[in-house]
Short mmCIF file of C-alpha atoms and ligand atoms in Angstrom, two decimals:
data_model
loop_
_atom_site.label_atom_id
_atom_site.label_comp_id
_atom_site.label_asym_id
_atom_site.label_seq_id
_atom_site.Cartn_x
_atom_site.Cartn_y
_atom_site.Cartn_z
CA UNK J 1182 31.29 24.46 -1.15
CA UNK J 1183 30.40 21.08 -2.89
CA UNK J 1184 26.74 19.78 -2.37
CA UNK J 1185 27.87 17.14 0.24
CA UNK J 1186 29.50 19.73 2.31
CA UNK J 1187 26.50 22.23 1.97
CA UNK J 1188 24.29 19.38 3.04
CA UNK J 1189 26.54 18.47 5.96
CA UNK J 1190 26.21 22.21 7.07
CA UNK J 1191 22.33 21.96 6.99
CA UNK J 1192 21.92 18.61 8.93
CA UNK J 1193 25.26 17.70 10.49
CA UNK J 1194 27.77 15.43 8.88
CA UNK J 1195 26.63 12.39 10.80
CA UNK J 1196 23.23 12.58 8.70
CA UNK J 1197 24.83 12.91 5.33
CA UNK J 1198 25.69 9.16 4.20
CA UNK J 1199 28.18 8.83 1.66
CA UNK J 1200 30.08 5.45 2.66
CA UNK J 1201 28.90 2.56 0.21
CA UNK J 1202 28.00 0.23 3.13
CA UNK J 1203 26.14 3.01 4.99
CA UNK J 1204 23.84 3.90 1.66
CA UNK J 1205 23.53 0.47 0.45
CA UNK J 1206 20.15 -0.20 2.13
CA UNK J 1207 18.76 2.99 0.68
CA UNK J 1208 19.58 2.12 -2.95
CA UNK J 1209 17.49 -1.22 -3.39
CA UNK J 1210 13.89 -1.78 -3.11
CA UNK J 1211 11.94 -4.18 -0.88
CA UNK J 1212 11.51 -6.71 -3.81
CA UNK J 1213 15.27 -6.26 -4.94
CA UNK J 1214 14.16 -5.61 -8.30
CA UNK J 1215 15.65 -2.17 -8.59
CA UNK J 1216 19.16 -1.31 -7.51
CA UNK J 1217 20.44 2.31 -7.89
CA UNK J 1218 23.33 4.45 -7.00
CA UNK J 1219 23.26 7.91 -5.21
CA UNK J 1220 25.94 10.61 -4.48
CA UNK J 1221 24.64 10.79 -0.78
CA UNK J 1222 21.77 10.01 1.41
CA UNK J 1223 20.56 12.88 3.55
CA UNK J 1224 18.51 12.41 6.84
CA UNK J 1225 16.91 15.73 8.14
CA UNK J 1226 15.40 16.29 11.51
CA UNK J 1227 12.75 18.72 10.53
CA UNK J 1228 10.87 20.55 7.93
CA UNK J 1229 12.99 23.56 7.96
CA UNK J 1230 16.13 21.32 7.19
CA UNK J 1231 14.02 19.44 4.51
CA UNK J 1232 13.46 22.82 2.93
CA UNK J 1233 17.11 23.75 3.09
CA UNK J 1234 18.10 20.37 1.73
CA UNK J 1235 15.66 20.80 -1.22
CA UNK J 1236 16.77 24.23 -1.90
CA UNK J 1237 20.49 23.22 -1.93
CA UNK J 1238 19.90 20.21 -4.39
CA UNK J 1239 17.66 22.46 -6.51
CA UNK J 1240 20.80 25.19 -6.91
CA UNK J 1241 23.15 22.33 -7.73
CA UNK J 1242 20.61 20.98 -10.29
CA UNK J 1243 20.70 17.79 -8.20
CA UNK J 1244 17.59 15.33 -8.60
CA UNK J 1245 16.04 14.07 -5.16
CA UNK J 1246 14.56 10.94 -4.07
CA UNK J 1247 12.16 11.11 -1.07
CA UNK J 1248 12.26 7.82 0.95
CA UNK J 1249 10.41 6.65 3.96
CA UNK J 1250 10.29 3.02 5.04
CA UNK J 1251 11.61 1.84 1.66
CA UNK J 1252 8.83 -0.70 1.46
CA UNK J 1253 7.24 0.42 -1.63
CA UNK J 1254 6.73 -2.57 -4.39
CA UNK J 1255 7.07 -0.29 -7.68
CA UNK J 1256 10.64 1.04 -7.37
CA UNK J 1257 9.38 4.52 -6.36
CA UNK J 1258 11.92 5.11 -3.59
CA UNK J 1259 14.96 3.54 -5.39
CA UNK J 1260 17.50 6.34 -7.16
CA UNK J 1261 18.57 5.48 -10.75
CA UNK J 1262 22.08 4.13 -11.60
CA UNK J 1263 23.60 7.53 -12.47
CA UNK J 1264 25.03 8.22 -8.95
CA UNK J 1265 23.86 11.72 -9.21
CA UNK J 1266 20.87 11.68 -7.11
CA UNK J 1267 20.52 12.49 -3.44
CA UNK J 1268 18.34 10.21 -1.40
CA UNK J 1269 16.32 12.27 1.15
CA UNK J 1270 15.29 10.00 4.08
CA UNK J 1271 12.48 11.14 6.28
CA UNK J 1272 13.19 8.43 8.94
CA UNK J 1273 14.40 10.82 11.58
CA UNK J 1274 11.25 13.04 11.33
CA UNK J 1275 8.96 10.57 13.46
CA UNK J 1276 7.49 12.99 16.02
CA UNK J 1277 3.83 12.99 16.91
CA UNK J 1278 3.18 16.60 16.80
CA UNK J 1279 -0.30 16.80 18.25
CA UNK J 1280 -3.12 14.66 19.21
CA UNK J 1281 -6.80 16.42 19.36
CA UNK J 1282 -9.22 13.73 21.09
CA UNK J 1283 -12.21 16.30 20.75
CA UNK J 1284 -11.67 16.81 17.11
CA UNK J 1285 -10.34 13.15 16.52
CA UNK J 1286 -7.25 14.04 14.67
CA UNK J 1287 -3.53 13.41 15.21
CA UNK J 1288 -0.82 15.56 13.48
CA UNK J 1289 2.37 13.56 12.81
CA UNK J 1290 5.55 13.97 11.18
CA UNK J 1291 6.08 12.12 7.68
CA UNK J 1292 8.72 9.75 8.88
CA UNK J 1293 6.49 8.36 11.83
CA UNK J 1294 6.18 4.52 11.34
CA UNK J 1295 2.61 3.45 10.66
CA UNK J 1296 2.41 1.34 13.62
CA UNK J 1297 3.72 4.10 15.84
CA UNK J 1298 0.81 6.20 14.73
CA UNK J 1299 -1.55 3.52 15.22
CA UNK J 1300 -0.10 2.86 18.93
CA UNK J 1301 -0.16 6.54 19.48
CA UNK J 1302 -3.92 6.70 18.68
CA UNK J 1303 -4.90 3.59 20.69
CA UNK J 1304 -2.96 5.03 23.73
CA UNK J 1305 -5.53 8.01 23.49
CA UNK J 1306 -8.45 5.67 23.03
CA UNK J 1307 -8.68 6.17 19.34
CA UNK J 1308 -8.26 4.11 16.18
CA UNK J 1309 -6.05 5.10 13.36
CA UNK J 1310 -7.40 2.37 10.94
CA UNK J 1311 -4.83 2.48 8.00
CA UNK J 1312 -3.38 -1.15 8.21
CA UNK J 1313 -1.10 -3.16 5.99
CA UNK J 1314 1.50 -5.80 6.18
CA UNK J 1315 4.40 -3.40 5.98
CA UNK J 1316 3.16 -1.10 8.77
CA UNK J 1317 6.05 -1.99 11.11
CA UNK J 1318 8.51 -0.28 8.57
CA UNK J 1319 6.32 1.86 6.22
CA UNK J 1320 6.04 5.49 7.16
CA UNK J 1321 3.19 7.93 7.02
CA UNK J 1322 4.94 9.95 4.26
CA UNK J 1323 5.24 6.85 2.05
CA UNK J 1324 1.50 6.07 2.83
CA UNK J 1325 0.53 9.53 1.70
CA UNK J 1326 2.95 9.53 -1.40
CA UNK J 1327 1.44 6.21 -2.56
CA UNK J 1328 -2.12 6.72 -1.39
CA UNK J 1329 -1.76 3.42 0.61
CA UNK J 1330 -4.88 1.11 0.80
CA UNK J 1331 -4.66 -1.98 3.16
CA UNK J 1332 -6.73 -4.03 4.78
CA UNK J 1333 -9.44 -1.50 6.38
CA UNK J 1334 -10.30 0.42 3.15
CA UNK J 1335 -13.78 -1.28 3.12
CA UNK J 1336 -14.63 0.48 5.98
CA UNK J 1337 -12.45 3.67 6.32
CA UNK J 1338 -11.07 4.36 2.99
CA UNK J 1339 -7.71 4.77 1.53
CA UNK J 1340 -5.18 7.26 3.09
CA UNK J 1341 -6.49 9.94 0.98
CA UNK J 1342 -9.95 9.51 2.92
CA UNK J 1343 -8.01 9.51 6.20
CA UNK J 1344 -6.23 12.94 5.53
CA UNK J 1345 -7.24 16.38 6.57
CA UNK J 1346 -4.15 18.43 6.21
CA UNK J 1347 -0.61 18.19 4.93
CA UNK J 1348 2.76 20.16 5.19
CA UNK J 1349 4.82 19.91 2.13
CA UNK J 1350 8.36 20.94 1.14
CA UNK J 1351 8.07 22.08 -2.64
CA UNK J 1352 10.66 21.76 -5.17
CA UNK J 1353 11.32 25.51 -4.75
CA UNK J 1354 12.33 24.91 -1.16
CA UNK J 1355 9.27 26.75 0.12
CA UNK J 1356 7.32 24.99 2.78
CA UNK J 1357 3.50 24.97 2.27
CA UNK J 1358 1.78 24.72 5.57
CA UNK J 1359 -1.56 23.00 4.78
CA UNK J 1360 -1.91 21.49 8.18
CA UNK J 1361 -5.68 22.07 8.69
CA UNK J 1362 -7.85 19.90 10.92
CA UNK J 1363 -10.97 20.60 9.13
CA UNK J 1364 -13.65 18.14 7.86
CA UNK J 1365 -15.13 20.99 5.83
CA UNK J 1366 -13.21 23.69 4.02
CA UNK J 1367 -14.36 24.74 0.55
CA UNK J 1368 -12.21 27.61 -0.08
CA UNK J 1369 -10.92 26.36 -3.43
CA UNK J 1370 -8.78 23.74 -4.95
CA UNK J 1371 -8.24 21.14 -2.37
CA UNK J 1372 -4.25 21.24 -2.69
CA UNK J 1373 -3.58 18.44 -0.56
CA UNK J 1374 -4.87 15.99 -2.98
CA UNK J 1375 -2.37 16.70 -5.67
CA UNK J 1376 0.16 15.74 -3.22
CA UNK J 1377 -1.29 12.38 -1.98
CA UNK J 1378 -0.46 9.76 -4.44
CA UNK J 1379 2.12 11.95 -6.25
CA UNK J 1380 4.82 9.19 -5.54
CA UNK J 1381 7.49 12.12 -4.43
CA UNK J 1382 7.24 13.67 -7.98
CA UNK J 1383 5.72 16.88 -6.71
CA UNK J 1384 7.11 17.76 -3.37
CA UNK J 1385 8.15 16.38 0.07
CA UNK J 1386 5.48 15.65 2.50
CA UNK J 1387 6.84 16.73 5.98
CA UNK J 1388 3.79 16.17 8.19
CA UNK J 1389 0.02 15.41 8.05
CA UNK J 1390 -3.16 15.74 9.97
CA UNK J 1391 -4.85 12.54 10.04
CA UNK J 1392 -8.44 11.53 11.00
CA UNK J 1393 -9.07 9.33 14.10
CA UNK J 1394 -12.01 7.17 14.97
CA UNK J 1395 -13.43 5.51 18.06
CA UNK J 1396 -11.43 2.49 19.13
CA UNK J 1397 -13.96 -0.60 18.60
CA UNK J 1398 -14.81 -2.41 21.80
CA UNK J 1399 -13.97 -5.92 20.03
CA UNK J 1400 -12.62 -6.95 16.90
CA UNK J 1401 -13.50 -10.83 15.76
CA UNK J 1402 -12.06 -12.68 12.72
CA UNK J 1403 -13.49 -15.48 10.86
CA UNK J 1404 -12.05 -17.64 7.97
CA UNK J 1405 -14.26 -19.36 5.50
CA UNK J 1406 -13.86 -21.86 2.44
CA UNK J 1407 -15.75 -21.06 -0.55
CA UNK J 1408 -15.97 -22.86 -3.82
CA UNK J 1409 -15.54 -19.89 -6.10
CA UNK J 1410 -14.90 -16.09 -6.21
CA UNK J 1411 -18.53 -15.69 -7.20
CA UNK J 1412 -19.28 -17.37 -4.01
CA UNK J 1413 -16.90 -14.96 -2.05
CA UNK J 1414 -18.65 -12.03 -3.83
CA UNK J 1415 -21.91 -13.21 -2.54
CA UNK J 1416 -20.53 -13.90 0.97
CA UNK J 1417 -19.44 -10.09 0.98
CA UNK J 1418 -22.96 -8.98 0.02
CA UNK J 1419 -24.42 -10.97 2.83
CA UNK J 1420 -21.79 -10.00 5.51
CA UNK J 1421 -22.47 -6.19 4.50
CA UNK J 1422 -26.20 -6.87 5.04
CA UNK J 1423 -25.53 -8.58 8.36
CA UNK J 1424 -22.70 -6.45 9.78
CA UNK J 1425 -23.32 -3.10 8.17
CA UNK J 1426 -20.19 -0.65 8.78
CA UNK J 1427 -19.14 -3.17 11.41
CA UNK J 1428 -17.77 -5.17 8.49
CA UNK J 1429 -13.96 -3.85 8.51
CA UNK J 1430 -12.06 -6.37 6.39
CA UNK J 1431 -12.99 -8.97 3.69
CA UNK J 1432 -9.89 -10.45 2.21
CA UNK J 1433 -9.65 -13.31 -0.20
CA UNK J 1434 -6.90 -15.83 -0.77
CA UNK J 1435 -6.41 -18.75 -3.08
CA UNK J 1436 -5.67 -22.26 -1.61
CA UNK J 1437 -2.36 -21.97 -3.41
CA UNK J 1438 -1.43 -18.79 -1.67
CA UNK J 1439 -2.04 -20.32 1.58
CA UNK J 1440 -0.09 -23.48 1.13
CA UNK J 1441 2.84 -21.51 -0.02
CA UNK J 1442 2.62 -19.28 3.13
CA UNK J 1443 2.21 -22.45 5.48
CA UNK J 1444 5.26 -23.99 3.59
CA UNK J 1445 7.57 -20.81 3.76
CA UNK J 1446 6.78 -19.45 7.17
CA UNK J 1447 6.76 -21.59 10.07
CA UNK J 1448 4.69 -19.18 12.19
CA UNK J 1449 1.69 -19.64 9.99
CA UNK J 1450 -0.73 -22.39 10.23
CA UNK J 1451 -3.99 -23.21 8.22
CA UNK J 1452 -7.09 -23.20 10.33
CA UNK J 1453 -9.12 -25.51 7.84
CA UNK J 1454 -8.14 -28.28 5.54
CA UNK J 1455 -7.18 -26.78 2.23
CA UNK J 1456 -9.90 -28.45 0.32
CA UNK J 1457 -11.54 -25.56 -1.22
CA UNK J 1458 -9.79 -23.21 -4.07
CA UNK J 1459 -10.67 -20.05 -2.19
CA UNK J 1460 -10.64 -18.79 1.29
CA UNK J 1461 -11.94 -15.55 2.91
CA UNK J 1462 -10.83 -13.68 6.01
CA UNK J 1463 -13.63 -11.72 7.48
CA UNK J 1464 -13.28 -8.99 10.42
CA UNK J 1465 -15.83 -7.44 12.21
CA UNK J 1466 -15.40 -4.64 14.48
CA UNK J 1467 -17.88 -4.17 17.16
CA UNK J 1468 -18.89 -1.28 19.73
CA UNK J 1469 -20.53 -3.84 22.19
CA UNK J 1470 -18.27 -6.74 23.15
CA UNK J 1471 -16.43 -9.91 21.65
CA UNK J 1472 -19.54 -12.07 22.31
CA UNK J 1473 -21.85 -9.83 20.28
CA UNK J 1474 -19.24 -9.84 17.40
CA UNK J 1475 -18.97 -13.43 17.47
CA UNK J 1476 -22.49 -14.04 17.46
CA UNK J 1477 -23.06 -11.59 14.47
CA UNK J 1478 -20.25 -13.36 12.58
CA UNK J 1479 -21.69 -16.83 13.40
CA UNK J 1480 -25.29 -15.78 12.20
CA UNK J 1481 -23.69 -14.48 8.98
CA UNK J 1482 -21.63 -17.51 8.43
CA UNK J 1483 -24.32 -20.11 9.32
CA UNK J 1484 -26.78 -18.19 6.64
CA UNK J 1485 -24.04 -18.25 4.11
CA UNK J 1486 -23.56 -22.32 4.88
CA UNK J 1487 -27.19 -22.83 4.64
CA UNK J 1488 -27.18 -21.02 1.23
CA UNK J 1489 -24.32 -22.91 -0.13
CA UNK J 1490 -21.88 -20.01 -0.27
CA UNK J 1491 -19.64 -21.22 2.33
CA UNK J 1492 -18.18 -24.84 2.66
CA UNK J 1493 -16.48 -24.69 5.96
CA UNK J 1494 -15.65 -21.82 8.69
CA UNK J 1495 -14.14 -20.95 11.61
CA UNK J 1496 -14.59 -18.03 14.03
CA UNK J 1497 -11.69 -17.00 16.22
CA UNK J 1498 -12.25 -17.42 19.80
CA UNK J 1499 -9.43 -15.14 21.10
CA UNK J 1500 -7.22 -12.07 20.14
CA UNK J 1501 -4.53 -14.69 19.56
CA UNK J 1502 -6.67 -16.75 17.12
CA UNK J 1503 -7.77 -13.57 15.32
CA UNK J 1504 -3.89 -12.61 14.93
CA UNK J 1505 -3.13 -16.25 13.78
CA UNK J 1506 -5.78 -15.88 11.07
CA UNK J 1507 -4.26 -12.35 9.92
CA UNK J 1508 -0.86 -13.85 9.91
CA UNK J 1509 -1.87 -16.14 7.06
CA UNK J 1510 -3.16 -13.06 4.88
CA UNK J 1511 -0.26 -10.83 5.81
CA UNK J 1512 2.46 -13.54 5.34
CA UNK J 1513 1.55 -14.16 1.70
CA UNK J 1514 3.88 -11.27 0.22
CA UNK J 1515 6.68 -12.54 2.42
CA UNK J 1516 6.10 -16.22 1.59
CA UNK J 1517 6.11 -15.47 -2.12
CA UNK J 1518 9.32 -13.29 -1.70
CA UNK J 1519 11.09 -16.19 0.04
CA UNK J 1520 9.97 -18.56 -2.72
CA UNK J 1521 11.61 -16.46 -5.47
CA UNK J 1522 8.80 -13.84 -6.31
CA UNK J 1523 6.22 -13.96 -8.91
CA UNK J 1524 4.87 -11.43 -11.52
CA UNK J 1525 2.62 -9.13 -9.89
CA UNK J 1526 -0.36 -7.23 -10.72
CA UNK J 1527 -2.15 -4.93 -8.30
CA UNK J 1528 -5.58 -4.40 -10.05
CA UNK J 1529 -8.71 -2.89 -9.43
CA UNK J 1530 -12.21 -3.74 -10.84
CA UNK J 1531 -15.85 -3.32 -9.81
CA UNK J 1532 -16.42 -6.38 -7.37
CA UNK J 1533 -19.12 -7.67 -9.71
CA UNK J 1534 -16.49 -7.82 -12.52
CA UNK J 1535 -14.01 -9.90 -10.49
CA UNK J 1536 -15.04 -13.63 -10.82
CA UNK J 1537 -15.41 -13.39 -14.66
CA UNK J 1538 -12.20 -11.50 -14.91
CA UNK J 1539 -10.29 -14.16 -12.76
CA UNK J 1540 -11.83 -17.18 -14.73
CA UNK J 1541 -11.38 -15.65 -18.15
CA UNK J 1542 -7.76 -14.32 -17.74
CA UNK J 1543 -6.51 -17.44 -16.04
CA UNK J 1544 -7.85 -19.32 -19.10
CA UNK J 1545 -6.29 -16.87 -21.44
CA UNK J 1546 -2.95 -17.03 -19.62
CA UNK J 1547 -2.97 -20.84 -18.94
CA UNK J 1548 -3.58 -21.41 -22.73
CA UNK J 1549 -0.60 -19.34 -23.71
CA UNK J 1550 1.57 -20.45 -20.98
CA UNK J 1551 0.98 -23.94 -19.79
CA UNK J 1552 3.38 -23.75 -16.93
CA UNK J 1553 1.54 -20.68 -15.29
CA UNK J 1554 0.20 -21.00 -11.85
CA UNK J 1555 -1.90 -18.13 -10.46
CA UNK J 1556 -1.23 -16.89 -6.99
CA UNK J 1557 -4.19 -14.58 -6.24
CA UNK J 1558 -5.26 -12.87 -3.03
CA UNK J 1559 -6.38 -9.26 -2.10
CA UNK J 1560 -8.87 -6.99 -0.70
CA UNK J 1561 -11.99 -8.33 -2.41
CA UNK J 1562 -14.19 -5.98 -0.65
CA UNK J 1563 -12.58 -3.05 -2.27
CA UNK J 1564 -12.35 -4.90 -5.80
CA UNK J 1565 -8.59 -4.86 -5.43
CA UNK J 1566 -6.64 -8.18 -6.17
CA UNK J 1567 -3.07 -9.09 -6.24
CA UNK J 1568 -3.55 -11.02 -9.30
CA UNK J 1569 0.13 -12.44 -9.48
CA UNK J 1570 1.62 -15.28 -11.68
CA UNK J 1571 4.05 -18.04 -10.61
CA UNK J 1572 4.98 -21.17 -12.13
CA UNK J 1573 3.71 -24.67 -11.48
CA UNK J 1574 6.35 -27.34 -9.83
CA UNK J 1575 9.13 -28.25 -12.18
CA UNK J 1576 9.26 -24.77 -13.93
CA UNK J 1577 11.69 -22.31 -12.47
CA UNK J 1578 10.14 -18.76 -11.42
CA UNK J 1579 12.83 -17.28 -13.95
CA UNK J 1580 10.55 -18.49 -16.88
CA UNK J 1581 7.55 -16.31 -15.76
CA UNK J 1582 9.87 -13.43 -15.54
CA UNK J 1583 11.20 -13.97 -19.09
CA UNK J 1584 7.62 -13.78 -20.23
CA UNK J 1585 6.73 -10.83 -17.82
CA UNK J 1586 5.94 -7.99 -20.47
CA UNK J 1587 3.55 -10.49 -22.47
CA UNK J 1588 2.02 -11.59 -19.14
CA UNK J 1589 1.56 -7.96 -18.07
CA UNK J 1590 0.09 -7.05 -21.54
CA UNK J 1591 -2.72 -10.02 -21.45
CA UNK J 1592 -3.55 -9.07 -17.69
CA UNK J 1593 -3.55 -5.32 -18.24
CA UNK J 1594 -5.61 -5.51 -21.32
CA UNK J 1595 -8.39 -7.67 -19.85
CA UNK J 1596 -8.39 -5.19 -16.80
CA UNK J 1597 -8.80 -2.20 -19.11
CA UNK J 1598 -11.41 -4.00 -21.09
CA UNK J 1599 -13.32 -4.22 -17.88
CA UNK J 1600 -13.02 -0.45 -17.08
CA UNK J 1601 -10.49 -1.51 -14.23
CA UNK J 1602 -7.12 0.11 -13.01
CA UNK J 1603 -3.63 -1.34 -13.48
CA UNK J 1604 -2.56 -0.09 -10.27
CA UNK J 1605 -4.94 -0.15 -7.34
CA UNK J 1606 -3.01 0.75 -4.22
CA UNK J 1607 0.89 0.32 -5.07
CA UNK J 1608 1.23 3.30 -7.44
CA UNK J 1609 3.22 3.50 -10.64
CA UNK J 1610 7.03 4.11 -9.83
CA UNK J 1611 9.38 2.53 -12.26
CA UNK J 1612 7.52 -0.44 -12.52
CA UNK J 1613 4.64 0.65 -14.64
CA UNK J 1614 5.90 4.05 -15.79
CA UNK J 1615 6.48 2.62 -19.44
CA UNK J 1616 2.95 1.29 -19.63
CA UNK J 1617 0.78 4.05 -17.91
CA UNK J 1618 0.28 6.05 -21.25
CA UNK J 1619 -1.49 3.12 -22.70
CA UNK J 1620 -3.95 3.17 -19.85
CA UNK J 1621 -4.56 6.83 -19.24
CA UNK J 1622 -6.31 9.29 -21.88
CA UNK J 1623 -4.14 11.67 -23.62
CA UNK J 1624 -5.91 14.53 -21.84
CA UNK J 1625 -5.20 13.18 -18.39
CA UNK J 1626 -1.70 12.58 -19.37
CA UNK J 1627 -1.41 16.11 -20.63
CA UNK J 1628 -3.16 17.53 -17.37
CA UNK J 1629 -0.65 15.62 -15.03
CA UNK J 1630 2.45 16.83 -17.11
CA UNK J 1631 1.03 20.27 -16.65
CA UNK J 1632 0.94 19.87 -12.90
CA UNK J 1633 4.11 18.32 -12.79
CA UNK J 1634 5.73 21.34 -14.93
CA UNK J 1635 3.89 23.94 -12.53
CA UNK J 1636 5.13 22.38 -9.26
CA UNK J 1637 8.43 20.95 -10.29
CA UNK J 1638 9.57 22.96 -13.35
CA UNK J 1639 13.25 21.76 -13.39
CA UNK J 1640 12.10 17.99 -13.01
CA UNK J 1641 14.31 17.30 -9.92
CA UNK J 1642 11.61 15.75 -7.78
CA UNK J 1643 11.91 12.03 -7.95
CA UNK J 1644 12.56 11.90 -11.85
CA UNK J 1645 11.99 8.67 -13.70
CA UNK J 1646 9.21 7.90 -11.40
CA UNK J 1647 5.35 7.87 -12.44
CA UNK J 1648 5.37 10.06 -15.40
C1 FAD X 1052 4.70 -6.96 3.01
C2 FAD X 1052 4.34 -5.70 2.31
C3 FAD X 1052 2.81 -5.60 2.21
C4 FAD X 1052 2.39 -4.57 1.76
N1 FAD X 1052 0.90 -4.27 1.89
C5 FAD X 1052 0.42 -3.10 1.15
C6 FAD X 1052 -1.09 -2.96 1.17
O1 FAD X 1052 -1.72 -3.82 1.66
N2 FAD X 1052 -1.54 -2.02 0.81
C7 FAD X 1052 -0.78 -0.83 0.22
O2 FAD X 1052 -1.23 0.25 -0.34
N3 FAD X 1052 0.60 -0.94 0.16
C8 FAD X 1052 1.21 -2.08 0.68
N4 FAD X 1052 2.44 -2.26 0.63
C9 FAD X 1052 3.31 -1.32 -0.15
C10 FAD X 1052 4.08 -0.25 0.94
O3 FAD X 1052 4.02 -0.74 2.21
C11 FAD X 1052 3.39 1.03 0.64
O4 FAD X 1052 3.23 1.45 -0.67
C12 FAD X 1052 3.80 2.12 1.73
O5 FAD X 1052 2.75 3.14 1.78
C13 FAD X 1052 5.26 2.50 1.39
O6 FAD X 1052 5.45 3.31 2.61
P1 FAD X 1052 7.06 3.87 2.61
O7 FAD X 1052 7.27 4.81 3.84
O8 FAD X 1052 7.69 2.55 2.82
O9 FAD X 1052 7.40 4.42 1.32
P2 FAD X 1052 8.71 4.27 0.38
O10 FAD X 1052 8.71 2.84 -0.21
O11 FAD X 1052 9.95 4.69 1.05
O12 FAD X 1052 8.28 5.27 -0.86
C14 FAD X 1052 7.09 4.96 -1.49
C15 FAD X 1052 7.06 6.12 -2.54
O13 FAD X 1052 6.71 7.29 -1.73
C16 FAD X 1052 7.73 8.27 -2.10
N5 FAD X 1052 7.69 8.92 -0.78
C17 FAD X 1052 8.10 8.23 0.52
N6 FAD X 1052 7.97 9.33 1.59
C18 FAD X 1052 7.89 10.51 0.89
C19 FAD X 1052 7.62 11.70 1.48
N7 FAD X 1052 7.55 11.99 2.70
N8 FAD X 1052 7.11 12.76 0.78
C20 FAD X 1052 6.85 12.70 -0.49
N9 FAD X 1052 7.19 11.28 -1.34
C21 FAD X 1052 7.49 10.20 -0.34
C22 FAD X 1052 8.76 7.74 -2.37
O14 FAD X 1052 9.56 8.59 -3.17
C23 FAD X 1052 8.25 6.65 -3.31
O15 FAD X 1052 7.80 7.05 -4.55
C24 FAD X 1052 3.14 -3.53 1.14
C25 FAD X 1052 4.43 -3.75 1.05
C26 FAD X 1052 5.08 -4.80 1.55
C27 FAD X 1052 6.33 -4.73 1.72
#
């Protein structure tokens, strides 16, 4: 039997796609930068089928590409151009297996869409806090494989911090059942950590046990205009002191990003005149009520105005107003994509290093490329910026892409010089694979290769990504 026939015997022929039109959406990434080809897309229904599919591909020496919602931003879930790979889509595996409210845990299959997991938690009076703009499409498996961050990391941590157990199909076709629901387990190496953030290069995550939290009684959002990133960093300090663990998001956006979003997306409106260079979105989650939450935020903001940190601010008076403020922040990637994209960097630095990094790197870039226009936003509370570079009016965006390599080098060198990371939350994928060796020590790379060779000795799990 050829491989397609074998795969059809495992999952049913309806779930082995080979027609060009049917497989097309699985072969291109969200940003439309990577276009691949594949001999088939397989859609298994459960972990046992995934294991059989992996074993069949391994027997045939066929490389595999795990895929969830295909919202990744580094080309990790796109096959190469050889046409030999098989894409394994987890989207049919979308069951919530269990919710344990006494233990505050939920066990879900890897193809569950993040928003559906949040909803299942909410229906049980719990919060699953992972939140990102692609949450209506991105899957838990993809979140785990990229160790996704998002807007609530400040309070709840990355996907890694939210994970208690995993079920993984290994490259050998064995199923590792590590679905423990324990907050303490010191029985040796914590194997799940190897798979979290491994971008599909070590195995296929088929299910996870995740932490739940009490559902806040109220969430209130505010929007504040600040004169500089240094002022935004001081506001973060003040907000933490005033709200403690109640501060669940602290996002920064340049005025240029907001202007672009308002222009491109009719559903988005700016709540304040865009007269300041930077704006901050703060979210407070409260276990009393909305009046209390709004009072805490207003106290923080009036203190910040008195201290000269904040120039203007607005506190949302309803859930609808909060959602409207979030739409500005969450619309930025879509607005940039609509406008032709830009040269992206997803960097992490100590918060204290961010104002000088942005000022000095902006100056360095504009001295070299007079047409450059920074489009910067991100999770300032986590020290994570999307430090993206577009072009000023009159210069086509293609010019920035022509110089992408040099722009990247300048930015990455500035990040490395300050002890930062060239990938805070999106991963390495294909986009940064070639440059990773410049920013990891030889010993770190050697250990990563040794792990890869141990778990995937034939190099069939998502080759051409990460390492
Ligand atoms: C508008 C927008 C906003 C975004 N905002 C954020 C953000 O704030 N924070 C953030 O971290 N990311 C963000 N992202 C990036 C993206 O949503 C995340 O990386 C997300 O976790 C990817 O999930 P996915 O299911 O789409 O994975 P995919 O794109 O399908 O895959 C991503 C990687 O994971 C691997 N993979 C997928 N499923 C599995 C599995 N079950 N087992 C093993 N490997 C697997 C793939 O091979 C690939 O390498 C954003 C993306 C968009 C489009």
